[in-house]
Coordinates of C-alpha atoms in Angstrom, one line a residue:
M1 CA 113.5 125.8 68.6
S2 CA 114.7 127.3 71.9
P3 CA 118.1 128.4 72.0
T4 CA 118.7 125.7 74.7
Q5 CA 116.7 122.8 72.4
A6 CA 120.3 124.0 69.9
A7 CA 122.8 123.9 72.1
A8 CA 121.8 120.3 73.5
A9 CA 121.5 119.4 69.6
R10 CA 125.2 120.8 69.2
Q11 CA 126.4 119.2 72.4
D12 CA 125.4 115.8 71.1
Y13 CA 126.5 115.9 67.7
R14 CA 130.1 116.6 69.2
R15 CA 129.1 113.1 70.8
F16 CA 128.7 111.7 67.8
L17 CA 131.9 113.4 66.5
T18 CA 133.4 112.0 69.7
E19 CA 132.2 108.5 69.5
Q20 CA 133.1 108.1 65.6
G21 CA 136.9 109.8 66.5
F22 CA 136.0 112.1 63.8
K23 CA 137.9 115.7 63.9
E24 CA 135.3 118.5 62.9
E25 CA 136.8 120.1 60.5
H26 CA 137.0 116.9 58.7
V27 CA 133.6 116.7 58.6
R28 CA 133.0 120.2 57.3
A29 CA 135.0 119.5 54.2
A30 CA 133.7 116.4 53.6
V31 CA 130.0 117.9 53.6
E32 CA 131.1 121.3 52.2
N33 CA 132.3 119.5 49.3
H34 CA 129.6 120.0 46.6
S35 CA 131.3 117.1 43.7
D36 CA 128.9 115.0 44.8
M37 CA 125.7 116.2 45.0
V38 CA 122.3 115.9 42.6
P39 CA 119.3 118.8 42.8
M40 CA 116.3 117.7 45.1
P41 CA 113.6 116.0 42.4
P42 CA 111.2 119.1 41.9
E43 CA 108.2 117.1 42.8
F44 CA 109.7 116.9 46.4
D45 CA 108.3 120.2 47.9
A46 CA 107.8 119.5 51.8
L47 CA 111.3 121.2 52.6
E48 CA 113.4 124.4 51.8
L49 CA 116.4 126.1 53.4
R50 CA 116.7 129.1 56.0
R51 CA 119.1 129.2 58.5
S52 CA 119.5 127.2 61.5
P53 CA 120.2 127.9 65.2
I54 CA 121.4 124.5 65.6
A55 CA 124.3 124.8 63.0
G56 CA 124.5 127.1 59.4
R57 CA 122.0 125.7 57.3
G58 CA 118.9 123.3 57.7
L59 CA 116.2 121.6 56.2
F60 CA 112.4 123.6 57.5
T61 CA 109.0 121.4 56.4
T62 CA 106.9 123.6 54.0
R63 CA 103.8 122.1 55.1
D64 CA 102.5 120.1 58.3
V65 CA 103.3 116.4 57.7
E66 CA 102.5 113.0 59.0
A67 CA 104.4 110.7 60.4
G68 CA 105.2 108.2 57.2
D69 CA 105.5 110.8 55.4
I70 CA 108.3 110.7 52.7
L71 CA 109.8 114.3 53.0
A72 CA 112.6 113.7 49.9
P73 CA 115.5 111.7 48.8
A74 CA 118.9 111.9 50.7
R75 CA 120.9 110.1 48.2
L76 CA 120.3 108.7 44.8
A77 CA 122.5 106.5 42.9
G78 CA 125.2 107.1 44.8
K79 CA 125.0 111.2 44.9
R80 CA 123.3 113.1 48.2
T81 CA 120.2 116.1 47.3
P82 CA 120.2 118.9 49.7
A83 CA 118.0 117.0 51.9
G84 CA 121.6 114.8 52.3
R85 CA 122.9 117.5 52.7
Y86 CA 121.8 120.1 55.3
T87 CA 119.7 117.9 57.7
N88 CA 121.0 118.7 60.5
H89 CA 121.7 116.7 63.3
G90 CA 119.2 116.5 66.5
P91 CA 119.5 114.7 70.0
I92 CA 115.4 113.8 69.7
P93 CA 115.0 113.4 65.9
N94 CA 111.7 113.8 63.8
A95 CA 112.8 111.9 60.6
Q96 CA 115.0 109.3 60.1
M97 CA 117.0 108.1 56.8
V98 CA 115.8 104.6 55.5
P99 CA 117.3 103.1 52.8
Q100 CA 115.8 101.8 50.0
S101 CA 116.4 98.2 48.1
N102 CA 119.1 100.0 45.5
G103 CA 120.8 101.9 47.7
D104 CA 119.0 105.1 47.7
L105 CA 117.9 106.5 50.6
F106 CA 114.5 108.7 51.8
L107 CA 114.3 111.2 54.5
V108 CA 111.0 109.8 56.0
A109 CA 108.7 111.6 59.0
S110 CA 109.2 109.6 62.2
E111 CA 105.9 112.5 63.5
D112 CA 104.3 114.0 62.8
I113 CA 106.0 117.4 62.2
A114 CA 104.5 121.3 61.8
R115 CA 104.8 123.7 59.0
G116 CA 107.8 125.9 59.8
T117 CA 109.8 122.6 62.0
E118 CA 113.9 122.3 61.4
V119 CA 113.7 118.3 60.2
L120 CA 116.4 117.0 62.2
V121 CA 117.9 112.5 62.4
D122 CA 120.4 111.5 65.2
Y123 CA 123.4 111.0 63.0
R124 CA 124.4 107.7 64.2
Q125 CA 121.2 106.6 62.9
A126 CA 121.7 107.8 59.7
G127 CA 125.1 106.4 59.4
E128 CA 123.6 103.2 60.1
A129 CA 120.9 103.4 57.3
A130 CA 123.6 104.9 54.7
G131 CA 125.5 101.9 55.7
H132 CA 128.4 102.8 57.8
D133 CA 129.7 101.2 61.2
V134 CA 128.5 103.6 63.8
A135 CA 129.6 101.6 66.8
P136 CA 131.5 103.8 69.0
K137 CA 135.1 103.9 67.8
R138 CA 136.4 105.3 70.8
P139 CA 134.6 104.9 73.9
H140 CA 137.0 104.8 76.7
M141 CA 137.4 108.6 74.7
V142 CA 134.0 110.2 74.8
A143 CA 133.1 111.4 78.6
P144 CA 136.6 112.9 79.7
A145 CA 136.0 114.7 76.0
M146 CA 132.7 115.7 77.0
R147 CA 133.3 116.4 80.3
R148 CA 135.7 118.7 79.6
A149 CA 133.7 120.3 76.3
E150 CA 131.0 120.4 79.1
E151 CA 133.5 122.5 81.3
A152 CA 134.8 124.5 79.0
A153 CA 130.9 125.7 77.8
S154 CA 129.8 126.6 81.6
R155 CA 133.6 128.4 81.8
A156 CA 131.6 130.2 78.0
A157 CA 128.5 131.0 79.8
E158 CA 130.2 132.6 83.0
L159 CA 132.1 135.1 81.2
R160 CA 129.2 136.3 79.0
N161 CA 127.0 136.5 82.4

């Protein structure tokens, strides 16, 4: 993944937070709370946890996978697996969360993914699959907030050069 693609993923993640009215520190606290986690069932070996150019750690394929392949469960009996915890957001996802009739969520490849590629989902789709209302909560704030974020990023880039 190029630095430009990683930056675009981070920017779209910030847009998602703004749309939902979420504060990043609250989301981080919820995500880093491991009290609702269970281990990955051993038969799911298509993913490994590695450092991500987008944010912290992410899940990467250990082999080539095909569109439609089940990569891993993300939620089992109401508990998150590492796939539910470490799958990062991307504006051009290569996977999606697929709800099951029993309430579980599976991470499924939405396109062919080459070995060593980070698996990304759109958190909007993932939230909807998990049964959350992901319609923008503050649509009137999205454009101005994103404009300010883009201006700040541009100023920071100018200072680095």
